[in-house]
Amino acid sequence: MSTTPGPAATHTPIPTPVNDPTRQVPVLWLALLATPVAAANNAAVLILGDMSRSLSITRATASWLVTVFALSLAVATPLIATLVRRRGTRTALWTSAAFVAVGTVVVAISPWLPLTLVGRAGQAAGGAGMMAIAMNLAGNARRMGVISAGSGILGAVGPLLGERLTNVVSWRAALSILLVSLLAVPAVSGYTTKSPPADDRFDARGAVLLALLSSGLVLLPSNPLPALAVAAVTAALLTLHIRRRPNGYVPRAALRSGPFRSSVLIAVVLSVLYFTLLFGIPQLITDRAGWPTSSVAVGQMIAMIVGSVLTLAFAGVSARLGQTKVRALLITGGAIAAVAAVFAHSAVVLFVAIGLAVFTATSANATQSMAAASAVPDRQRPTGIGLFQLAYLMGGALGPALATTLVLH
């Protein structure tokens, strides 16, 4: 197995997933399973005001419905990946479906913000399972590209769809989009097999420490000093724990792998940029160019769909380009998007910025997840993908917080 970046790493055969079915799951079923998560997350972009008025809270407080969903999505992803490894794909799939169903019911009927946050966390835990399972069963960068591009497209449609559902039904209906993923559960389940329980003991301490570290990092924009203290202490404790248990919840082999670390770093940086611009660009266009919200929603949707379609094409040719060129293109595109968002006053340029942001983030998800999976031992592949997805999804939690701090305050 190659452990050096570059063309050789790109062509490294992807190890067979643990609990992989004898028949390959059709990629469209995997896309239906995973992509509604993006729409569910982004549906709240344009309806923060409606949610705040309904719950009698401020707009900034309402943004916690987004942050909690994204944070729970990130934290639950490696947990579900561990469940896949220990109990099999079928058990993890139906457990995730139960979380989605129950969480959505709570969101639909809850009159209080704290209970609604619990419901959103439950939805996110289920959505994390859908994504982790789909990514684990994808198997190669091209099929991963289909899932990532589909997530980008539904993520692009999510804000406008959320606004329309809020106007026609309610904001609670907008936050229930994730139910669509349940349509794929029976079909995907038919391709999975039951697995015997794993012999190794679950690393509960490692899971708790990683969850605390993730939470501390997400709170950095809003509460920098306390969050930094929590993150620093937890990181130190987690480091000591990994030394004592190198094959636990956070495998030491993954952290020692240069290709794994670089893949994760690229993914998290581009993801934070994307989700920050996703929530910040509409306000920037309104402030700088004077566009109404409805026009901004349509323009942003078109730009993001274009970026997502480019992801599908890019994932198909990434193996021929090699990791060095792929990473250079992604980093360059992300840098251009960031500079445009800071300095541009033209609506068209700002739309190009969000299009580039979604292209670089979703392309990183498709290409770098495969590089990360190839960089860990075969048995730890689901865990490696789960940790990679946690890093990527951290952007979904950090982005709204950064946008609120920098733009929406």
mmCIF file of C-alpha atoms in Angstrom:
data_model
loop_
_atom_site.group_PDB
_atom_site.id
_atom_site.type_symbol
_atom_site.label_atom_id
_atom_site.label_comp_id
_atom_site.label_asym_id
_atom_site.label_seq_id
_atom_site.Cartn_x
_atom_site.Cartn_y
_atom_site.Cartn_z
ATOM 1 C CA MET A 1 0.000 0.000 0.000
ATOM 2 C CA SER A 2 1.436 3.331 -1.022
ATOM 3 C CA THR A 3 1.831 5.928 1.694
ATOM 4 C CA THR A 4 3.341 8.761 -0.322
ATOM 5 C CA PRO A 5 1.332 11.544 -1.953
ATOM 6 C CA GLY A 6 1.299 11.841 -5.700
ATOM 7 C CA PRO A 7 0.124 9.724 -8.623
ATOM 8 C CA ALA A 8 1.100 6.460 -6.966
ATOM 9 C CA ALA A 9 -1.146 7.191 -4.007
ATOM 10 C CA THR A 10 -4.055 7.962 -6.300
ATOM 11 C CA HIS A 11 -3.784 4.571 -8.006
ATOM 12 C CA THR A 12 -3.491 2.582 -4.776
ATOM 13 C CA PRO A 13 -6.274 -0.043 -4.806
ATOM 14 C CA ILE A 14 -9.023 0.812 -2.357
ATOM 15 C CA PRO A 15 -9.221 -1.906 0.296
ATOM 16 C CA THR A 16 -12.386 -3.928 0.478
ATOM 17 C CA PRO A 17 -14.725 -2.403 3.068
ATOM 18 C CA VAL A 18 -15.441 -4.327 6.227
ATOM 19 C CA ASN A 19 -18.950 -5.840 5.956
ATOM 20 C CA ASP A 20 -18.916 -5.235 2.202
ATOM 21 C CA PRO A 21 -21.801 -7.086 0.521
ATOM 22 C CA THR A 22 -21.121 -9.657 -2.171
ATOM 23 C CA ARG A 23 -23.078 -7.506 -4.647
ATOM 24 C CA GLN A 24 -22.135 -3.872 -5.149
ATOM 25 C CA VAL A 25 -24.878 -1.460 -4.134
ATOM 26 C CA PRO A 26 -26.076 0.666 -7.091
ATOM 27 C CA VAL A 27 -24.605 4.117 -6.657
ATOM 28 C CA LEU A 28 -27.962 5.864 -7.104
ATOM 29 C CA TRP A 29 -29.306 4.112 -4.005
ATOM 30 C CA LEU A 30 -26.214 5.242 -2.107
ATOM 31 C CA ALA A 31 -26.726 8.782 -3.374
ATOM 32 C CA LEU A 32 -30.367 8.769 -2.248
ATOM 33 C CA LEU A 33 -29.246 7.472 1.134
ATOM 34 C CA ALA A 34 -26.579 10.150 1.697
ATOM 35 C CA THR A 35 -27.417 13.292 -0.257
ATOM 36 C CA PRO A 36 -30.591 14.435 1.594
ATOM 37 C CA VAL A 37 -28.321 15.193 4.572
ATOM 38 C CA ALA A 38 -26.891 18.178 2.690
ATOM 39 C CA ALA A 39 -30.351 19.529 1.909
ATOM 40 C CA ALA A 40 -31.425 19.019 5.525
ATOM 41 C CA ASN A 41 -28.385 20.933 6.763
ATOM 42 C CA ASN A 42 -28.661 23.808 4.282
ATOM 43 C CA ALA A 43 -32.444 24.154 4.446
ATOM 44 C CA ALA A 44 -32.055 26.513 7.398
ATOM 45 C CA VAL A 45 -29.817 29.036 5.589
ATOM 46 C CA LEU A 46 -32.637 31.426 4.587
ATOM 47 C CA ILE A 47 -35.170 30.717 7.340
ATOM 48 C CA LEU A 48 -33.275 31.686 10.484
ATOM 49 C CA GLY A 49 -35.629 34.648 10.864
ATOM 50 C CA ASP A 50 -38.743 32.450 10.648
ATOM 51 C CA MET A 51 -37.366 30.031 13.219
ATOM 52 C CA SER A 52 -36.359 32.816 15.595
ATOM 53 C CA ARG A 53 -39.805 34.472 15.426
ATOM 54 C CA SER A 54 -41.623 31.174 15.920
ATOM 55 C CA LEU A 55 -39.563 30.205 18.965
ATOM 56 C CA SER A 56 -39.314 33.798 20.291
ATOM 57 C CA ILE A 57 -35.522 33.815 20.197
ATOM 58 C CA THR A 58 -32.872 35.899 18.477
ATOM 59 C CA ARG A 59 -31.519 35.103 15.026
ATOM 60 C CA ALA A 60 -28.126 34.256 16.521
ATOM 61 C CA THR A 61 -29.756 31.829 18.963
ATOM 62 C CA ALA A 62 -31.729 30.241 16.127
ATOM 63 C CA SER A 63 -28.449 29.542 14.357
ATOM 64 C CA TRP A 64 -27.802 26.921 17.048
ATOM 65 C CA LEU A 65 -30.344 24.744 15.233
ATOM 66 C CA VAL A 66 -27.823 24.693 12.396
ATOM 67 C CA THR A 67 -24.714 24.399 14.554
ATOM 68 C CA VAL A 68 -26.085 21.547 16.685
ATOM 69 C CA PHE A 69 -27.147 19.620 13.591
ATOM 70 C CA ALA A 70 -23.721 20.015 11.989
ATOM 71 C CA LEU A 71 -21.806 19.244 15.198
ATOM 72 C CA SER A 72 -23.910 16.137 15.898
ATOM 73 C CA LEU A 73 -23.429 15.072 12.295
ATOM 74 C CA ALA A 74 -19.659 15.345 12.693
ATOM 75 C CA VAL A 75 -19.422 13.669 16.115
ATOM 76 C CA ALA A 76 -21.773 10.808 15.200
ATOM 77 C CA THR A 77 -19.978 9.927 11.947
ATOM 78 C CA PRO A 78 -17.019 8.036 13.474
ATOM 79 C CA LEU A 79 -19.407 6.464 15.996
ATOM 80 C CA ILE A 80 -21.482 5.015 13.178
ATOM 81 C CA ALA A 81 -18.312 3.953 11.354
ATOM 82 C CA THR A 82 -17.314 2.055 14.496
ATOM 83 C CA LEU A 83 -20.777 0.485 14.633
ATOM 84 C CA VAL A 84 -20.334 -0.642 11.022
ATOM 85 C CA ARG A 85 -17.024 -2.301 11.891
ATOM 86 C CA ARG A 86 -18.300 -3.934 15.075
ATOM 87 C CA ARG A 87 -21.903 -4.883 14.234
ATOM 88 C CA GLY A 88 -22.136 -4.751 10.468
ATOM 89 C CA THR A 89 -23.664 -2.425 7.902
ATOM 90 C CA ARG A 90 -27.238 -3.664 8.258
ATOM 91 C CA THR A 91 -27.439 -2.945 11.996
ATOM 92 C CA ALA A 92 -25.869 0.480 11.528
ATOM 93 C CA LEU A 93 -28.248 1.265 8.663
ATOM 94 C CA TRP A 94 -31.451 0.527 10.532
ATOM 95 C CA THR A 95 -30.173 2.201 13.697
ATOM 96 C CA SER A 96 -29.512 5.339 11.667
ATOM 97 C CA ALA A 97 -32.973 5.164 10.114
ATOM 98 C CA ALA A 98 -34.526 5.014 13.589
ATOM 99 C CA PHE A 99 -32.613 8.127 14.662
ATOM 100 C CA VAL A 100 -33.794 10.019 11.578
ATOM 101 C CA ALA A 101 -37.436 9.042 12.125
ATOM 102 C CA VAL A 102 -37.568 9.777 15.853
ATOM 103 C CA GLY A 103 -35.551 12.991 15.561
ATOM 104 C CA THR A 104 -37.846 14.308 12.837
ATOM 105 C CA VAL A 105 -40.946 13.606 14.908
ATOM 106 C CA VAL A 106 -39.444 15.559 17.806
ATOM 107 C CA VAL A 107 -38.599 18.523 15.534
ATOM 108 C CA ALA A 108 -42.107 18.470 14.086
ATOM 109 C CA ILE A 109 -43.944 18.683 17.414
ATOM 110 C CA SER A 110 -41.533 20.400 19.831
ATOM 111 C CA PRO A 111 -42.660 23.847 21.085
ATOM 112 C CA TRP A 112 -39.350 24.620 22.891
ATOM 113 C CA LEU A 113 -35.872 25.304 21.583
ATOM 114 C CA PRO A 114 -34.034 22.818 23.874
ATOM 115 C CA LEU A 115 -36.266 19.930 22.799
ATOM 116 C CA THR A 116 -36.022 21.007 19.171
ATOM 117 C CA LEU A 117 -32.234 20.936 19.489
ATOM 118 C CA VAL A 118 -32.468 17.372 20.806
ATOM 119 C CA GLY A 119 -34.562 16.442 17.779
ATOM 120 C CA ARG A 120 -32.070 18.048 15.401
ATOM 121 C CA ALA A 121 -29.235 16.163 17.117
ATOM 122 C CA GLY A 122 -31.149 12.908 16.631
ATOM 123 C CA GLN A 123 -31.741 13.683 12.963
ATOM 124 C CA ALA A 124 -28.067 14.444 12.531
ATOM 125 C CA ALA A 125 -26.970 11.214 14.210
ATOM 126 C CA GLY A 126 -29.120 9.288 11.758
ATOM 127 C CA GLY A 127 -27.912 11.372 8.836
ATOM 128 C CA ALA A 128 -24.321 10.700 9.872
ATOM 129 C CA GLY A 129 -25.038 7.006 9.629
ATOM 130 C CA MET A 130 -26.524 7.373 6.163
ATOM 131 C CA MET A 131 -23.444 9.252 4.960
ATOM 132 C CA ALA A 132 -20.896 6.972 6.639
ATOM 133 C CA ILE A 133 -22.538 3.850 5.245
ATOM 134 C CA ALA A 134 -22.831 5.280 1.725
ATOM 135 C CA MET A 135 -19.186 6.387 1.742
ATOM 136 C CA ASN A 136 -18.038 3.025 3.083
ATOM 137 C CA LEU A 137 -19.924 1.167 0.343
ATOM 138 C CA ALA A 138 -18.900 3.513 -2.503
ATOM 139 C CA GLY A 139 -15.536 1.851 -3.064
ATOM 140 C CA ASN A 140 -13.817 4.219 -5.510
ATOM 141 C CA ALA A 141 -13.380 7.906 -6.286
ATOM 142 C CA ARG A 142 -15.799 7.903 -9.232
ATOM 143 C CA ARG A 143 -18.685 6.513 -7.186
ATOM 144 C CA MET A 144 -17.659 8.759 -4.296
ATOM 145 C CA GLY A 145 -17.807 11.639 -6.752
ATOM 146 C CA VAL A 146 -21.427 10.816 -7.581
ATOM 147 C CA ILE A 147 -22.331 10.956 -3.883
ATOM 148 C CA SER A 148 -20.352 14.155 -3.271
ATOM 149 C CA ALA A 149 -21.745 15.877 -6.361
ATOM 150 C CA GLY A 150 -25.269 14.825 -5.403
ATOM 151 C CA SER A 151 -24.701 16.227 -1.926
ATOM 152 C CA GLY A 152 -23.501 19.466 -3.468
ATOM 153 C CA ILE A 153 -26.542 19.715 -5.727
ATOM 154 C CA LEU A 154 -29.031 18.998 -2.945
ATOM 155 C CA GLY A 155 -27.057 21.309 -0.694
ATOM 156 C CA ALA A 156 -27.466 23.978 -3.367
ATOM 157 C CA VAL A 157 -31.202 23.405 -3.613
ATOM 158 C CA GLY A 158 -31.556 23.158 0.177
ATOM 159 C CA PRO A 159 -31.745 26.889 1.033
ATOM 160 C CA LEU A 160 -34.370 27.658 -1.619
ATOM 161 C CA LEU A 161 -36.287 24.461 -0.869
ATOM 162 C CA GLY A 162 -36.254 25.318 2.828
ATOM 163 C CA GLU A 163 -37.563 28.817 2.099
ATOM 164 C CA ARG A 164 -40.359 27.499 -0.144
ATOM 165 C CA LEU A 165 -41.428 24.808 2.344
ATOM 166 C CA THR A 166 -41.447 27.421 5.105
ATOM 167 C CA ASN A 167 -43.663 29.731 3.065
ATOM 168 C CA VAL A 168 -46.077 26.968 2.033
ATOM 169 C CA VAL A 169 -46.095 24.752 5.139
ATOM 170 C CA SER A 170 -43.761 25.755 7.994
ATOM 171 C CA TRP A 171 -40.106 25.854 8.957
ATOM 172 C CA ARG A 172 -40.621 22.517 10.701
ATOM 173 C CA ALA A 173 -41.399 20.942 7.324
ATOM 174 C CA ALA A 174 -38.181 22.467 5.984
ATOM 175 C CA LEU A 175 -36.240 20.766 8.769
ATOM 176 C CA SER A 176 -37.854 17.408 7.936
ATOM 177 C CA ILE A 177 -36.286 16.976 4.484
ATOM 178 C CA LEU A 178 -34.017 14.226 5.786
ATOM 179 C CA LEU A 179 -36.965 11.807 5.808
ATOM 180 C CA VAL A 180 -36.388 11.343 2.064
ATOM 181 C CA SER A 181 -33.270 9.294 2.825
ATOM 182 C CA LEU A 182 -35.436 6.605 4.434
ATOM 183 C CA LEU A 183 -36.685 5.653 0.958
ATOM 184 C CA ALA A 184 -33.284 4.130 0.195
ATOM 185 C CA VAL A 185 -32.926 2.147 3.424
ATOM 186 C CA PRO A 186 -34.800 -1.051 2.395
ATOM 187 C CA ALA A 187 -33.011 -1.202 -0.965
ATOM 188 C CA VAL A 188 -29.531 -0.697 0.513
ATOM 189 C CA SER A 189 -30.312 -3.124 3.335
ATOM 190 C CA GLY A 190 -31.003 -5.806 0.751
ATOM 191 C CA TYR A 191 -27.394 -5.618 -0.388
ATOM 192 C CA THR A 192 -25.896 -5.842 3.103
ATOM 193 C CA THR A 193 -25.036 -8.837 5.246
ATOM 194 C CA LYS A 194 -25.123 -9.459 8.952
ATOM 195 C CA SER A 195 -21.744 -9.536 10.685
ATOM 196 C CA PRO A 196 -20.700 -11.300 13.884
ATOM 197 C CA PRO A 197 -19.942 -8.996 16.811
ATOM 198 C CA ALA A 198 -16.365 -7.751 16.958
ATOM 199 C CA ASP A 199 -14.110 -9.276 19.574
ATOM 200 C CA ASP A 200 -12.394 -6.060 20.623
ATOM 201 C CA ARG A 201 -13.766 -3.819 23.362
ATOM 202 C CA PHE A 202 -15.331 -0.495 22.330
ATOM 203 C CA ASP A 203 -13.097 2.470 23.186
ATOM 204 C CA ALA A 204 -15.664 4.612 25.009
ATOM 205 C CA ARG A 205 -13.066 6.941 26.523
ATOM 206 C CA GLY A 206 -11.574 7.703 23.132
ATOM 207 C CA ALA A 207 -15.041 8.419 21.704
ATOM 208 C CA VAL A 208 -15.912 10.825 24.531
ATOM 209 C CA LEU A 209 -12.588 12.670 24.276
ATOM 210 C CA LEU A 210 -12.918 13.075 20.508
ATOM 211 C CA ALA A 211 -16.480 14.373 20.910
ATOM 212 C CA LEU A 212 -15.334 16.904 23.530
ATOM 213 C CA LEU A 213 -12.449 18.024 21.319
ATOM 214 C CA SER A 214 -14.806 18.503 18.360
ATOM 215 C CA SER A 215 -17.247 20.484 20.499
ATOM 216 C CA GLY A 216 -14.494 22.732 21.808
ATOM 217 C CA LEU A 217 -13.280 23.507 18.296
ATOM 218 C CA VAL A 218 -16.802 24.345 17.115
ATOM 219 C CA LEU A 219 -17.271 26.825 19.975
ATOM 220 C CA LEU A 220 -14.047 28.709 19.175
ATOM 221 C CA PRO A 221 -15.711 31.469 17.076
ATOM 222 C CA SER A 222 -18.365 32.306 19.691
ATOM 223 C CA ASN A 223 -16.512 31.572 22.959
ATOM 224 C CA PRO A 224 -12.806 31.591 22.078
ATOM 225 C CA LEU A 225 -11.115 31.431 25.498
ATOM 226 C CA PRO A 226 -13.269 28.722 27.178
ATOM 227 C CA ALA A 227 -13.390 26.712 23.940
ATOM 228 C CA LEU A 228 -9.635 26.942 23.490
ATOM 229 C CA ALA A 229 -9.088 25.737 27.050
ATOM 230 C CA VAL A 230 -11.449 22.782 26.561
ATOM 231 C CA ALA A 231 -9.870 21.892 23.222
ATOM 232 C CA ALA A 232 -6.309 22.109 24.564
ATOM 233 C CA VAL A 233 -6.979 19.987 27.654
ATOM 234 C CA THR A 234 -8.987 17.421 25.704
ATOM 235 C CA ALA A 235 -6.353 17.199 22.956
ATOM 236 C CA ALA A 236 -3.682 16.477 25.581
ATOM 237 C CA LEU A 237 -5.817 13.792 27.239
ATOM 238 C CA LEU A 238 -6.666 12.250 23.874
ATOM 239 C CA THR A 239 -2.979 12.147 22.914
ATOM 240 C CA LEU A 240 -2.150 10.273 26.117
ATOM 241 C CA HIS A 241 -5.073 7.920 25.578
ATOM 242 C CA ILE A 242 -3.971 7.089 22.028
ATOM 243 C CA ARG A 243 -0.531 6.153 23.337
ATOM 244 C CA ARG A 244 -2.130 3.746 25.799
ATOM 245 C CA ARG A 245 -4.584 2.359 23.259
ATOM 246 C CA PRO A 246 -3.099 2.734 19.757
ATOM 247 C CA ASN A 247 -5.827 0.646 18.058
ATOM 248 C CA GLY A 248 -8.757 2.308 19.783
ATOM 249 C CA TYR A 249 -11.371 4.784 18.613
ATOM 250 C CA VAL A 250 -8.678 7.030 17.067
ATOM 251 C CA PRO A 251 -6.076 4.659 15.568
ATOM 252 C CA ARG A 252 -2.485 5.788 15.955
ATOM 253 C CA ALA A 253 -1.703 4.369 12.508
ATOM 254 C CA ALA A 254 -3.992 6.944 10.925
ATOM 255 C CA LEU A 255 -2.498 9.871 12.820
ATOM 256 C CA ARG A 256 1.039 8.785 11.923
ATOM 257 C CA SER A 257 0.197 8.559 8.216
ATOM 258 C CA GLY A 258 1.284 11.649 6.276
ATOM 259 C CA PRO A 259 -1.214 11.051 3.426
ATOM 260 C CA PHE A 260 -4.044 10.664 5.941
ATOM 261 C CA ARG A 261 -3.142 13.878 7.804
ATOM 262 C CA SER A 262 -2.758 15.932 4.625
ATOM 263 C CA SER A 263 -6.048 14.622 3.210
ATOM 264 C CA VAL A 264 -7.868 15.523 6.413
ATOM 265 C CA LEU A 265 -6.276 18.984 6.585
ATOM 266 C CA ILE A 266 -7.251 19.869 3.019
ATOM 267 C CA ALA A 267 -10.784 18.596 3.541
ATOM 268 C CA VAL A 268 -11.416 20.477 6.788
ATOM 269 C CA VAL A 269 -10.009 23.799 5.498
ATOM 270 C CA LEU A 270 -12.061 23.704 2.296
ATOM 271 C CA SER A 271 -15.145 22.540 4.175
ATOM 272 C CA VAL A 272 -14.915 25.424 6.673
ATOM 273 C CA LEU A 273 -14.540 27.848 3.769
ATOM 274 C CA TYR A 274 -17.558 26.399 1.948
ATOM 275 C CA PHE A 275 -19.929 26.430 4.899
ATOM 276 C CA THR A 276 -18.807 29.903 5.968
ATOM 277 C CA LEU A 277 -19.519 31.292 2.498
ATOM 278 C CA LEU A 278 -22.759 29.296 2.251
ATOM 279 C CA PHE A 279 -24.212 31.249 5.157
ATOM 280 C CA GLY A 280 -22.282 34.480 4.577
ATOM 281 C CA ILE A 281 -22.573 35.057 0.815
ATOM 282 C CA PRO A 282 -26.338 35.811 0.816
ATOM 283 C CA GLN A 283 -25.861 38.577 3.365
ATOM 284 C CA LEU A 284 -22.766 39.886 1.559
ATOM 285 C CA ILE A 285 -24.637 40.128 -1.744
ATOM 286 C CA THR A 286 -27.568 41.859 -0.083
ATOM 287 C CA ASP A 287 -25.284 44.356 1.672
ATOM 288 C CA ARG A 288 -22.822 45.003 -1.143
ATOM 289 C CA ALA A 289 -24.971 44.628 -4.265
ATOM 290 C CA GLY A 290 -28.470 45.342 -2.923
ATOM 291 C CA TRP A 291 -30.064 42.142 -4.223
ATOM 292 C CA PRO A 292 -33.291 40.881 -2.576
ATOM 293 C CA THR A 293 -33.178 37.601 -0.672
ATOM 294 C CA SER A 294 -35.249 35.672 -3.233
ATOM 295 C CA SER A 295 -32.916 36.603 -6.097
ATOM 296 C CA VAL A 296 -29.870 35.755 -4.009
ATOM 297 C CA ALA A 297 -31.310 32.324 -3.240
ATOM 298 C CA VAL A 298 -31.828 31.524 -6.925
ATOM 299 C CA GLY A 299 -28.412 32.852 -7.943
ATOM 300 C CA GLN A 300 -26.635 30.941 -5.176
ATOM 301 C CA MET A 301 -28.469 27.752 -6.077
ATOM 302 C CA ILE A 302 -27.393 27.994 -9.734
ATOM 303 C CA ALA A 303 -23.780 28.708 -8.779
ATOM 304 C CA MET A 304 -23.677 25.778 -6.372
ATOM 305 C CA ILE A 305 -25.266 23.366 -8.856
ATOM 306 C CA VAL A 306 -22.625 24.309 -11.435
ATOM 307 C CA GLY A 307 -19.896 23.744 -8.853
ATOM 308 C CA SER A 308 -21.365 20.364 -7.911
ATOM 309 C CA VAL A 309 -21.591 19.209 -11.538
ATOM 310 C CA LEU A 310 -17.936 20.154 -11.960
ATOM 311 C CA THR A 311 -17.190 17.915 -8.970
ATOM 312 C CA LEU A 312 -18.706 14.936 -10.774
ATOM 313 C CA ALA A 313 -16.457 15.540 -13.788
ATOM 314 C CA PHE A 314 -13.398 16.250 -11.647
ATOM 315 C CA ALA A 315 -13.770 13.064 -9.608
ATOM 316 C CA GLY A 316 -13.834 11.071 -12.831
ATOM 317 C CA VAL A 317 -10.455 12.383 -14.013
ATOM 318 C CA SER A 318 -8.743 12.787 -10.629
ATOM 319 C CA ALA A 319 -7.013 9.403 -10.827
ATOM 320 C CA ARG A 320 -5.267 10.446 -14.041
ATOM 321 C CA LEU A 321 -4.183 13.793 -12.601
ATOM 322 C CA GLY A 322 -2.462 12.434 -9.501
ATOM 323 C CA GLN A 323 -2.766 13.631 -5.919
ATOM 324 C CA THR A 324 -0.253 16.473 -6.254
ATOM 325 C CA LYS A 325 -2.140 18.157 -9.109
ATOM 326 C CA VAL A 326 -5.524 17.420 -7.547
ATOM 327 C CA ARG A 327 -4.539 19.050 -4.268
ATOM 328 C CA ALA A 328 -2.937 22.034 -6.011
ATOM 329 C CA LEU A 329 -6.126 22.682 -7.998
ATOM 330 C CA LEU A 330 -8.337 22.367 -4.921
ATOM 331 C CA ILE A 331 -6.198 24.680 -2.791
ATOM 332 C CA THR A 332 -5.957 27.267 -5.589
ATOM 333 C CA GLY A 333 -9.710 27.231 -6.135
ATOM 334 C CA GLY A 334 -10.375 27.626 -2.427
ATOM 335 C CA ALA A 335 -7.949 30.540 -2.162
ATOM 336 C CA ILE A 336 -9.618 32.344 -5.073
ATOM 337 C CA ALA A 337 -13.042 31.844 -3.467
ATOM 338 C CA ALA A 338 -11.825 33.251 -0.138
ATOM 339 C CA VAL A 339 -10.215 36.325 -1.706
ATOM 340 C CA ALA A 340 -13.318 37.040 -3.789
ATOM 341 C CA ALA A 341 -15.571 36.803 -0.729
ATOM 342 C CA VAL A 342 -13.425 39.279 1.196
ATOM 343 C CA PHE A 343 -12.923 41.920 -1.488
ATOM 344 C CA ALA A 344 -15.576 41.554 -4.227
ATOM 345 C CA HIS A 345 -18.624 43.825 -4.396
ATOM 346 C CA SER A 346 -20.076 42.365 -7.583
ATOM 347 C CA ALA A 347 -22.886 39.840 -7.101
ATOM 348 C CA VAL A 348 -21.615 37.791 -10.039
ATOM 349 C CA VAL A 349 -18.127 37.495 -8.542
ATOM 350 C CA LEU A 350 -19.591 36.513 -5.169
ATOM 351 C CA PHE A 351 -21.697 33.837 -6.862
ATOM 352 C CA VAL A 352 -18.521 32.546 -8.525
ATOM 353 C CA ALA A 353 -16.939 32.441 -5.055
ATOM 354 C CA ILE A 354 -19.637 30.180 -3.623
ATOM 355 C CA GLY A 355 -19.534 28.026 -6.772
ATOM 356 C CA LEU A 356 -15.789 27.559 -6.374
ATOM 357 C CA ALA A 357 -16.220 26.885 -2.662
ATOM 358 C CA VAL A 358 -18.717 24.090 -3.187
ATOM 359 C CA PHE A 359 -16.615 22.627 -6.011
ATOM 360 C CA THR A 360 -13.422 22.517 -3.949
ATOM 361 C CA ALA A 361 -15.116 21.200 -0.806
ATOM 362 C CA THR A 362 -17.133 18.436 -2.463
ATOM 363 C CA SER A 363 -14.215 17.480 -4.723
ATOM 364 C CA ALA A 364 -11.991 17.243 -1.657
ATOM 365 C CA ASN A 365 -14.578 15.010 -0.021
ATOM 366 C CA ALA A 366 -14.644 12.710 -3.043
ATOM 367 C CA THR A 367 -10.909 12.520 -3.769
ATOM 368 C CA GLN A 368 -9.261 12.931 -0.382
ATOM 369 C CA SER A 369 -11.544 10.444 1.383
ATOM 370 C CA MET A 370 -10.203 7.745 -0.918
ATOM 371 C CA ALA A 371 -6.632 8.858 -0.237
ATOM 372 C CA ALA A 372 -7.346 8.761 3.500
ATOM 373 C CA ALA A 373 -8.907 5.288 3.253
ATOM 374 C CA SER A 374 -5.858 3.992 1.387
ATOM 375 C CA ALA A 375 -3.541 5.313 4.080
ATOM 376 C CA VAL A 376 -4.844 3.102 6.921
ATOM 377 C CA PRO A 377 -4.819 -0.689 7.409
ATOM 378 C CA ASP A 378 -7.664 -2.527 5.697
ATOM 379 C CA ARG A 379 -9.426 -3.469 8.931
ATOM 380 C CA GLN A 380 -9.533 0.181 10.010
ATOM 381 C CA ARG A 381 -10.905 1.481 6.725
ATOM 382 C CA PRO A 382 -14.409 2.266 8.071
ATOM 383 C CA THR A 383 -12.816 4.011 11.051
ATOM 384 C CA GLY A 384 -10.500 5.992 8.770
ATOM 385 C CA ILE A 385 -13.379 7.117 6.566
ATOM 386 C CA GLY A 386 -15.386 7.997 9.677
ATOM 387 C CA LEU A 387 -12.586 10.179 11.056
ATOM 388 C CA PHE A 388 -12.116 11.824 7.664
ATOM 389 C CA GLN A 389 -15.824 12.569 7.454
ATOM 390 C CA LEU A 390 -15.775 13.991 10.980
ATOM 391 C CA ALA A 391 -13.073 16.436 9.890
ATOM 392 C CA TYR A 392 -14.986 17.354 6.746
ATOM 393 C CA LEU A 393 -18.260 17.795 8.584
ATOM 394 C CA MET A 394 -16.610 19.947 11.220
ATOM 395 C CA GLY A 395 -16.762 22.611 8.531
ATOM 396 C CA GLY A 396 -20.535 22.368 8.643
ATOM 397 C CA ALA A 397 -20.426 23.208 12.344
ATOM 398 C CA LEU A 398 -17.666 25.832 12.233
ATOM 399 C CA GLY A 399 -18.905 27.558 9.069
ATOM 400 C CA PRO A 400 -22.246 28.867 10.398
ATOM 401 C CA ALA A 401 -20.555 29.994 13.615
ATOM 402 C CA LEU A 402 -17.888 31.864 11.670
ATOM 403 C CA ALA A 403 -20.476 33.389 9.336
ATOM 404 C CA THR A 404 -22.527 34.535 12.328
ATOM 405 C CA THR A 405 -19.444 36.075 13.931
ATOM 406 C CA LEU A 406 -18.073 37.746 10.790
ATOM 407 C CA VAL A 407 -21.141 38.570 8.698
ATOM 408 C CA LEU A 408 -24.496 37.872 10.369
ATOM 409 C CA HIS A 409 -23.887 39.556 13.738
#
